[in-house]
Amino acid sequence: MDRIPTRRPEQLLTALVITLVLAGLAVLIPTAAQRLAAARPVPTPVATATPTAPPAAVLLPDELDRDLAGVMTIVDDHSFGTAFLIDPQGDFLTAASLISGSASLRLIDNTGGSRPVRLIGIDAALGLAQVRASSDGTPMPFGDPATLQLDDPVVLLASPKVANLRPSTPAVLTARSATELSLRVDDRPGNLGGPVVGPGGKVLGILTMTGKALPINLVSDDVAQWRRQAGTAMPLAPLPSTLMLRGSDSTSAPATGPTVQSVSPARASATQDTVVTITGSGLIAGSLLRVHFVPLASPTGAFDGLAATLVSASTLTVKVPAGRVVQDYVIQLTNGDGAVTSSRTAFTITP
């Protein structure tokens, strides 16, 4: 009988061990993989950005209306800016750069009427000036600029009568020091001197240059001193060609009948005849049609325009004769049926 080789059982035993090891690994590897996966740190999910809600309006509608009643337009020799009323006696604050060196000034109220101005004081170091004029506007209250934080919203105001400017322009505080507020704002040259207001409609600063405002708390010493001064009466400045006014306020004309809204050109030379165009509403033809120019600040110099001609129910032309007195006028219209309206639309005779 043949003998089984001695190496044969050893080979079978080795194969059996390998088989058992492989079977064990097949069971253990998936479990280990699961445990390793569970132990591996999982990245924190990135939060999805949500749009930031816009800030609430700085001013309530009634606060904005109240403030705008005290914001008017100041005109110097060549340009115009903004001024705002601070007390019942007619004191207005504005930017010194609008006033300094000007030989003439005028204040235009929110009906388009012009008012003579007295120069009260200038503080060139602060960029502040104060003028005085008769006014039936609403004085604006002062606030505390120290309450402002970076990125706080504020509002820059301008006269609602001026078509060149927005009555309220949103702004954001970008920097602040003891003497200056820096703003991110879409301001225009005509905004210079305008009030920067915050919640409650309170003035926090005065725009003294593009994007820069003087904190309102710095004006108190000057204002206290200037209130005791009579100031200097200034000649009326010419109306700049760059100033465009919106239609006359409804309070400057009757609720029914004719109205006068604008005149173009708004000035004429005393050396020659000039044909001007008057726009309004409710105009009718008739033998009584008449345009009368009434001096704004003088008892003499009134005159009638010549050859008043109706073009449409909203337009008429009239000739301003040469030789009229150099001064400011307002327009009084007698309609074709005899109805009279006295507007506050300004017209100027220049040398």
Short mmCIF file of C-alpha atoms in Angstrom, two decimals:
data_model
loop_
_atom_site.label_atom_id
_atom_site.label_comp_id
_atom_site.label_asym_id
_atom_site.label_seq_id
_atom_site.Cartn_x
_atom_site.Cartn_y
_atom_site.Cartn_z
CA MET A 1 0.00 0.00 0.00
CA ASP A 2 1.33 3.38 -1.09
CA ARG A 3 2.03 5.97 1.62
CA ILE A 4 0.48 9.49 1.50
CA PRO A 5 3.23 12.08 1.02
CA THR A 6 4.01 13.85 4.25
CA ARG A 7 3.71 17.32 2.60
CA ARG A 8 0.10 16.75 1.54
CA PRO A 9 -1.56 17.25 5.01
CA GLU A 10 0.52 20.36 5.63
CA GLN A 11 -0.65 21.92 2.39
CA LEU A 12 -4.27 21.16 3.22
CA LEU A 13 -3.89 22.68 6.67
CA THR A 14 -2.31 25.85 5.25
CA ALA A 15 -5.12 26.23 2.71
CA LEU A 16 -7.71 25.80 5.45
CA VAL A 17 -6.10 28.51 7.61
CA ILE A 18 -5.92 30.94 4.69
CA THR A 19 -9.55 30.29 3.88
CA LEU A 20 -10.62 30.97 7.48
CA VAL A 21 -8.56 34.18 7.61
CA LEU A 22 -10.06 35.48 4.36
CA ALA A 23 -13.56 34.67 5.56
CA GLY A 24 -12.91 36.58 8.80
CA LEU A 25 -11.59 39.57 6.91
CA ALA A 26 -14.65 39.59 4.67
CA VAL A 27 -16.79 39.96 7.78
CA LEU A 28 -14.58 42.47 9.61
CA ILE A 29 -13.66 44.92 6.82
CA PRO A 30 -17.17 46.33 6.19
CA THR A 31 -17.75 46.82 9.93
CA ALA A 32 -14.42 48.61 10.32
CA ALA A 33 -15.17 50.79 7.33
CA GLN A 34 -18.48 51.81 8.86
CA ARG A 35 -16.81 52.70 12.15
CA LEU A 36 -14.11 54.72 10.43
CA ALA A 37 -16.70 56.62 8.42
CA ALA A 38 -18.63 57.42 11.60
CA ALA A 39 -15.47 58.67 13.33
CA ARG A 40 -14.39 60.91 10.42
CA PRO A 41 -15.34 64.61 11.09
CA VAL A 42 -18.15 65.85 8.86
CA PRO A 43 -17.78 69.39 7.43
CA THR A 44 -20.24 71.91 8.90
CA PRO A 45 -22.84 72.81 6.30
CA VAL A 46 -22.43 76.35 4.94
CA ALA A 47 -25.43 78.48 5.84
CA THR A 48 -27.30 79.92 2.90
CA ALA A 49 -27.14 83.73 2.93
CA THR A 50 -30.51 85.41 3.27
CA PRO A 51 -31.06 88.94 1.98
CA THR A 52 -30.87 91.60 4.67
CA ALA A 53 -34.15 93.36 5.11
CA PRO A 54 -33.96 97.06 4.17
CA PRO A 55 -33.98 99.43 7.16
CA ALA A 56 -37.26 100.98 8.16
CA ALA A 57 -37.93 104.47 6.82
CA VAL A 58 -36.02 107.10 8.78
CA LEU A 59 -38.95 109.53 8.76
CA LEU A 60 -42.65 108.95 9.08
CA PRO A 61 -44.71 110.70 6.38
CA ASP A 62 -45.98 113.38 8.78
CA GLU A 63 -42.43 113.99 10.06
CA LEU A 64 -41.16 114.44 6.50
CA ASP A 65 -43.98 116.87 5.64
CA ARG A 66 -43.32 118.89 8.80
CA ASP A 67 -39.59 119.09 8.11
CA LEU A 68 -39.98 120.07 4.46
CA ALA A 69 -42.11 123.05 5.52
CA GLY A 70 -38.93 124.53 7.00
CA VAL A 71 -36.51 123.73 4.15
CA MET A 72 -36.10 126.43 1.49
CA THR A 73 -33.72 127.55 -1.26
CA ILE A 74 -30.99 130.17 -0.84
CA VAL A 75 -29.72 131.93 -3.97
CA ASP A 76 -26.38 133.74 -4.16
CA ASP A 77 -24.82 135.74 -7.01
CA HIS A 78 -24.41 132.77 -9.35
CA SER A 79 -25.90 129.60 -7.91
CA PHE A 80 -28.28 128.18 -5.34
CA GLY A 81 -28.24 125.89 -2.33
CA THR A 82 -30.43 124.92 0.62
CA ALA A 83 -31.25 126.58 3.95
CA PHE A 84 -33.50 125.51 6.81
CA LEU A 85 -35.50 127.39 9.42
CA ILE A 86 -34.42 127.12 13.06
CA ASP A 87 -36.66 129.58 14.92
CA PRO A 88 -39.91 131.60 14.57
CA GLN A 89 -38.13 134.90 13.92
CA GLY A 90 -36.98 133.65 10.52
CA ASP A 91 -33.38 132.55 11.15
CA PHE A 92 -32.04 130.01 8.65
CA LEU A 93 -28.83 128.00 8.71
CA THR A 94 -26.91 127.13 5.57
CA ALA A 95 -23.36 126.49 4.31
CA ALA A 96 -20.86 129.34 4.59
CA SER A 97 -19.54 128.67 1.07
CA LEU A 98 -22.91 129.75 -0.37
CA ILE A 99 -22.86 133.07 1.46
CA SER A 100 -19.24 134.12 1.82
CA GLY A 101 -18.27 136.73 -0.78
CA SER A 102 -21.78 137.04 -2.27
CA ALA A 103 -22.94 140.58 -2.99
CA SER A 104 -26.60 139.58 -3.19
CA LEU A 105 -28.91 136.90 -1.80
CA ARG A 106 -32.49 135.80 -1.92
CA LEU A 107 -34.58 133.11 -0.22
CA ILE A 108 -37.13 131.20 -2.29
CA ASP A 109 -39.93 129.68 -0.24
CA ASN A 110 -41.87 126.54 -1.03
CA THR A 111 -44.49 128.38 -3.11
CA GLY A 112 -41.82 129.90 -5.37
CA GLY A 113 -42.03 133.32 -3.72
CA SER A 114 -38.83 135.31 -3.21
CA ARG A 115 -37.93 136.96 0.08
CA PRO A 116 -35.25 139.55 0.91
CA VAL A 117 -32.46 138.25 3.14
CA ARG A 118 -30.40 139.72 5.96
CA LEU A 119 -26.96 138.21 6.44
CA ILE A 120 -26.56 137.51 10.16
CA GLY A 121 -23.24 135.73 10.50
CA ILE A 122 -20.59 133.49 8.93
CA ASP A 123 -18.28 131.03 10.70
CA ALA A 124 -15.77 130.09 8.01
CA ALA A 125 -13.95 127.66 10.30
CA LEU A 126 -17.09 125.54 10.77
CA GLY A 127 -18.45 126.20 7.28
CA LEU A 128 -21.65 127.64 8.81
CA ALA A 129 -23.75 130.70 7.95
CA GLN A 130 -27.00 132.19 9.23
CA VAL A 131 -29.44 134.42 7.36
CA ARG A 132 -32.78 135.91 8.33
CA ALA A 133 -35.93 136.34 6.25
CA SER A 134 -39.66 136.62 6.86
CA SER A 135 -41.02 133.10 6.97
CA ASP A 136 -44.20 131.21 7.75
CA GLY A 137 -42.41 127.85 7.67
CA THR A 138 -41.93 125.37 10.50
CA PRO A 139 -38.68 125.59 12.53
CA MET A 140 -36.79 122.29 12.54
CA PRO A 141 -35.87 120.61 15.86
CA PHE A 142 -32.27 119.66 16.64
CA GLY A 143 -31.18 116.13 17.56
CA ASP A 144 -28.02 114.61 19.01
CA PRO A 145 -25.52 113.38 16.38
CA ALA A 146 -23.74 111.36 19.09
CA THR A 147 -26.58 108.85 18.88
CA LEU A 148 -25.58 107.93 15.32
CA GLN A 149 -23.72 104.67 14.73
CA LEU A 150 -21.77 103.68 11.64
CA ASP A 151 -24.03 102.51 8.80
CA ASP A 152 -27.07 104.21 10.39
CA PRO A 153 -29.48 105.59 7.76
CA VAL A 154 -30.25 109.31 7.66
CA VAL A 155 -31.96 111.62 5.16
CA LEU A 156 -30.73 114.75 3.34
CA LEU A 157 -33.56 117.23 2.72
CA ALA A 158 -34.08 119.93 0.07
CA SER A 159 -36.90 122.31 -0.81
CA PRO A 160 -39.78 120.42 -2.46
CA LYS A 161 -40.22 123.41 -4.79
CA VAL A 162 -36.91 122.78 -6.59
CA ALA A 163 -37.27 120.44 -9.56
CA ASN A 164 -33.47 119.88 -9.75
CA LEU A 165 -33.34 118.10 -6.38
CA ARG A 166 -35.05 115.26 -4.55
CA PRO A 167 -36.93 116.57 -1.48
CA SER A 168 -35.49 113.68 0.53
CA THR A 169 -32.33 111.79 -0.38
CA PRO A 170 -31.35 108.65 1.61
CA ALA A 171 -27.87 108.65 3.11
CA VAL A 172 -25.74 106.40 5.35
CA LEU A 173 -23.20 107.43 7.96
CA THR A 174 -19.80 106.02 6.98
CA ALA A 175 -17.53 107.80 9.49
CA ARG A 176 -17.84 110.25 12.34
CA SER A 177 -15.56 112.55 14.28
CA ALA A 178 -16.16 115.37 16.74
CA THR A 179 -16.26 117.90 13.89
CA GLU A 180 -17.51 115.98 10.85
CA LEU A 181 -20.04 113.41 9.68
CA SER A 182 -19.07 111.48 6.54
CA LEU A 183 -21.98 110.29 4.42
CA ARG A 184 -22.59 107.95 1.51
CA VAL A 185 -25.16 110.01 -0.35
CA ASP A 186 -26.10 111.00 -3.90
CA ASP A 187 -25.96 114.74 -3.23
CA ARG A 188 -26.00 117.58 -5.76
CA PRO A 189 -24.54 121.11 -5.63
CA GLY A 190 -27.99 122.47 -4.76
CA ASN A 191 -28.06 120.26 -1.64
CA LEU A 192 -25.25 122.29 -0.09
CA GLY A 193 -26.43 123.78 3.21
CA GLY A 194 -29.25 121.26 3.55
CA PRO A 195 -30.19 119.54 6.81
CA VAL A 196 -29.25 115.93 7.50
CA VAL A 197 -32.04 114.49 9.65
CA GLY A 198 -32.59 111.30 11.61
CA PRO A 199 -35.46 109.60 13.43
CA GLY A 200 -38.15 111.96 14.65
CA GLY A 201 -37.25 114.44 11.92
CA LYS A 202 -34.51 116.00 14.07
CA VAL A 203 -31.56 117.75 12.45
CA LEU A 204 -28.27 115.94 13.07
CA GLY A 205 -26.01 117.87 10.70
CA ILE A 206 -25.65 120.43 7.90
CA LEU A 207 -24.19 119.48 4.52
CA THR A 208 -21.14 121.77 4.16
CA MET A 209 -19.42 119.97 1.27
CA THR A 210 -20.00 116.91 -0.88
CA GLY A 211 -20.52 113.93 1.41
CA LYS A 212 -19.58 115.89 4.55
CA ALA A 213 -21.82 117.38 7.23
CA LEU A 214 -21.19 119.58 10.26
CA PRO A 215 -22.63 117.99 13.44
CA ILE A 216 -25.53 120.17 14.57
CA ASN A 217 -24.34 120.35 18.18
CA LEU A 218 -21.44 122.55 17.04
CA VAL A 219 -23.73 125.41 15.94
CA SER A 220 -25.13 126.32 19.36
CA ASP A 221 -22.52 128.96 20.30
CA ASP A 222 -22.77 130.77 16.96
CA VAL A 223 -26.57 130.67 16.93
CA ALA A 224 -26.78 132.06 20.47
CA GLN A 225 -24.49 134.94 19.53
CA TRP A 226 -26.05 135.69 16.14
CA ARG A 227 -29.62 135.86 17.42
CA ARG A 228 -28.81 139.19 19.09
CA GLN A 229 -27.55 140.71 15.84
CA ALA A 230 -29.64 142.64 13.31
CA GLY A 231 -27.46 141.61 10.38
CA THR A 232 -27.00 143.27 7.00
CA ALA A 233 -29.76 143.64 4.40
CA MET A 234 -28.63 142.11 1.11
CA PRO A 235 -29.72 143.06 -2.43
CA LEU A 236 -31.85 140.45 -4.15
CA ALA A 237 -29.73 137.99 -6.11
CA PRO A 238 -30.71 137.22 -9.71
CA LEU A 239 -32.48 133.95 -10.31
CA PRO A 240 -29.90 131.50 -11.69
CA SER A 241 -30.71 129.84 -15.00
CA THR A 242 -29.86 126.47 -13.44
CA LEU A 243 -32.67 126.73 -10.87
CA MET A 244 -35.87 125.02 -12.00
CA LEU A 245 -38.98 125.34 -9.86
CA ARG A 246 -41.96 123.01 -9.82
CA GLY A 247 -45.47 124.37 -10.47
CA SER A 248 -46.87 126.88 -8.01
CA ASP A 249 -48.26 125.57 -4.75
CA SER A 250 -52.05 125.35 -4.64
CA THR A 251 -52.09 127.85 -1.78
CA SER A 252 -50.78 130.58 -4.07
CA ALA A 253 -53.82 130.52 -6.37
CA PRO A 254 -57.57 130.13 -6.04
CA ALA A 255 -59.02 126.63 -5.97
CA THR A 256 -60.98 127.49 -9.12
CA GLY A 257 -60.25 129.88 -11.98
CA PRO A 258 -56.89 130.68 -13.59
CA THR A 259 -53.52 129.80 -12.10
CA VAL A 260 -49.98 130.88 -12.93
CA GLN A 261 -47.32 128.18 -12.61
CA SER A 262 -44.21 129.45 -14.36
CA VAL A 263 -42.71 132.11 -16.60
CA SER A 264 -39.99 131.63 -19.20
CA PRO A 265 -37.55 133.26 -19.42
CA ALA A 266 -37.65 134.23 -15.76
CA ARG A 267 -35.61 137.40 -16.35
CA ALA A 268 -35.40 140.17 -18.92
CA SER A 269 -32.99 143.01 -19.58
CA ALA A 270 -34.19 146.56 -18.97
CA THR A 271 -32.46 147.59 -22.22
CA GLN A 272 -34.79 145.76 -24.62
CA ASP A 273 -38.29 144.39 -25.15
CA THR A 274 -38.63 140.72 -24.22
CA VAL A 275 -41.46 138.31 -25.05
CA VAL A 276 -42.09 135.85 -22.21
CA THR A 277 -44.28 132.75 -22.02
CA ILE A 278 -46.53 132.18 -19.01
CA THR A 279 -47.89 128.72 -18.28
CA GLY A 280 -50.76 127.92 -15.96
CA SER A 281 -54.27 126.53 -16.15
CA GLY A 282 -57.80 127.78 -16.78
CA LEU A 283 -56.68 130.55 -19.13
CA ILE A 284 -59.31 131.95 -21.47
CA ALA A 285 -59.32 134.65 -24.14
CA GLY A 286 -61.20 137.88 -23.76
CA SER A 287 -60.90 141.65 -23.83
CA LEU A 288 -59.95 141.73 -20.13
CA LEU A 289 -56.87 139.48 -20.49
CA ARG A 290 -54.02 141.30 -18.76
CA VAL A 291 -50.64 140.49 -17.18
CA HIS A 292 -49.53 142.83 -14.40
CA PHE A 293 -46.01 142.77 -12.91
CA VAL A 294 -45.98 143.77 -9.23
CA PRO A 295 -42.69 144.71 -7.49
CA LEU A 296 -41.75 142.27 -4.78
CA ALA A 297 -40.08 144.67 -2.34
CA SER A 298 -40.91 148.19 -3.56
CA PRO A 299 -44.08 150.33 -3.66
CA THR A 300 -43.17 151.66 -7.11
CA GLY A 301 -42.34 150.25 -10.52
CA ALA A 302 -45.40 148.10 -11.32
CA PHE A 303 -46.26 147.76 -14.99
CA ASP A 304 -48.49 145.93 -17.45
CA GLY A 305 -47.14 143.56 -20.06
CA LEU A 306 -47.97 144.40 -23.69
CA ALA A 307 -49.92 142.39 -26.25
CA ALA A 308 -51.01 139.53 -23.96
CA THR A 309 -51.93 136.69 -26.36
CA LEU A 310 -53.59 133.39 -25.44
CA VAL A 311 -51.91 130.40 -27.08
CA SER A 312 -53.88 127.67 -25.30
CA ALA A 313 -55.78 127.10 -22.05
CA SER A 314 -52.41 126.63 -20.34
CA THR A 315 -50.14 129.08 -22.18
CA LEU A 316 -50.03 132.76 -23.07
CA THR A 317 -47.34 135.17 -24.27
CA VAL A 318 -46.78 138.79 -23.27
CA LYS A 319 -44.17 141.43 -24.05
CA VAL A 320 -42.14 142.98 -21.24
CA PRO A 321 -41.29 146.49 -22.47
CA ALA A 322 -37.82 147.97 -22.18
CA GLY A 323 -37.09 150.59 -19.57
CA ARG A 324 -38.66 148.85 -16.59
CA VAL A 325 -37.16 149.29 -13.11
CA VAL A 326 -34.42 146.80 -12.27
CA GLN A 327 -35.91 144.73 -9.45
CA ASP A 328 -37.93 141.57 -8.71
CA TYR A 329 -41.61 141.20 -9.55
CA VAL A 330 -44.42 138.72 -9.12
CA ILE A 331 -47.05 138.08 -11.75
CA GLN A 332 -50.69 139.06 -11.38
CA LEU A 333 -53.00 137.71 -14.08
CA THR A 334 -56.44 138.99 -15.11
CA ASN A 335 -58.15 136.30 -17.18
CA GLY A 336 -60.20 137.04 -20.27
CA ASP A 337 -63.42 136.89 -18.22
CA GLY A 338 -62.10 139.29 -15.57
CA ALA A 339 -61.10 136.69 -12.94
CA VAL A 340 -57.90 137.78 -11.17
CA THR A 341 -55.20 135.56 -9.68
CA SER A 342 -52.14 136.78 -7.79
CA SER A 343 -49.33 134.25 -8.05
CA ARG A 344 -45.96 134.17 -6.33
CA THR A 345 -44.16 133.31 -9.53
CA ALA A 346 -41.01 135.46 -9.61
CA PHE A 347 -39.76 137.54 -12.54
CA THR A 348 -36.65 139.74 -12.57
CA ILE A 349 -35.66 142.79 -14.58
CA THR A 350 -31.87 142.94 -14.90
CA PRO A 351 -29.65 145.86 -16.00
#
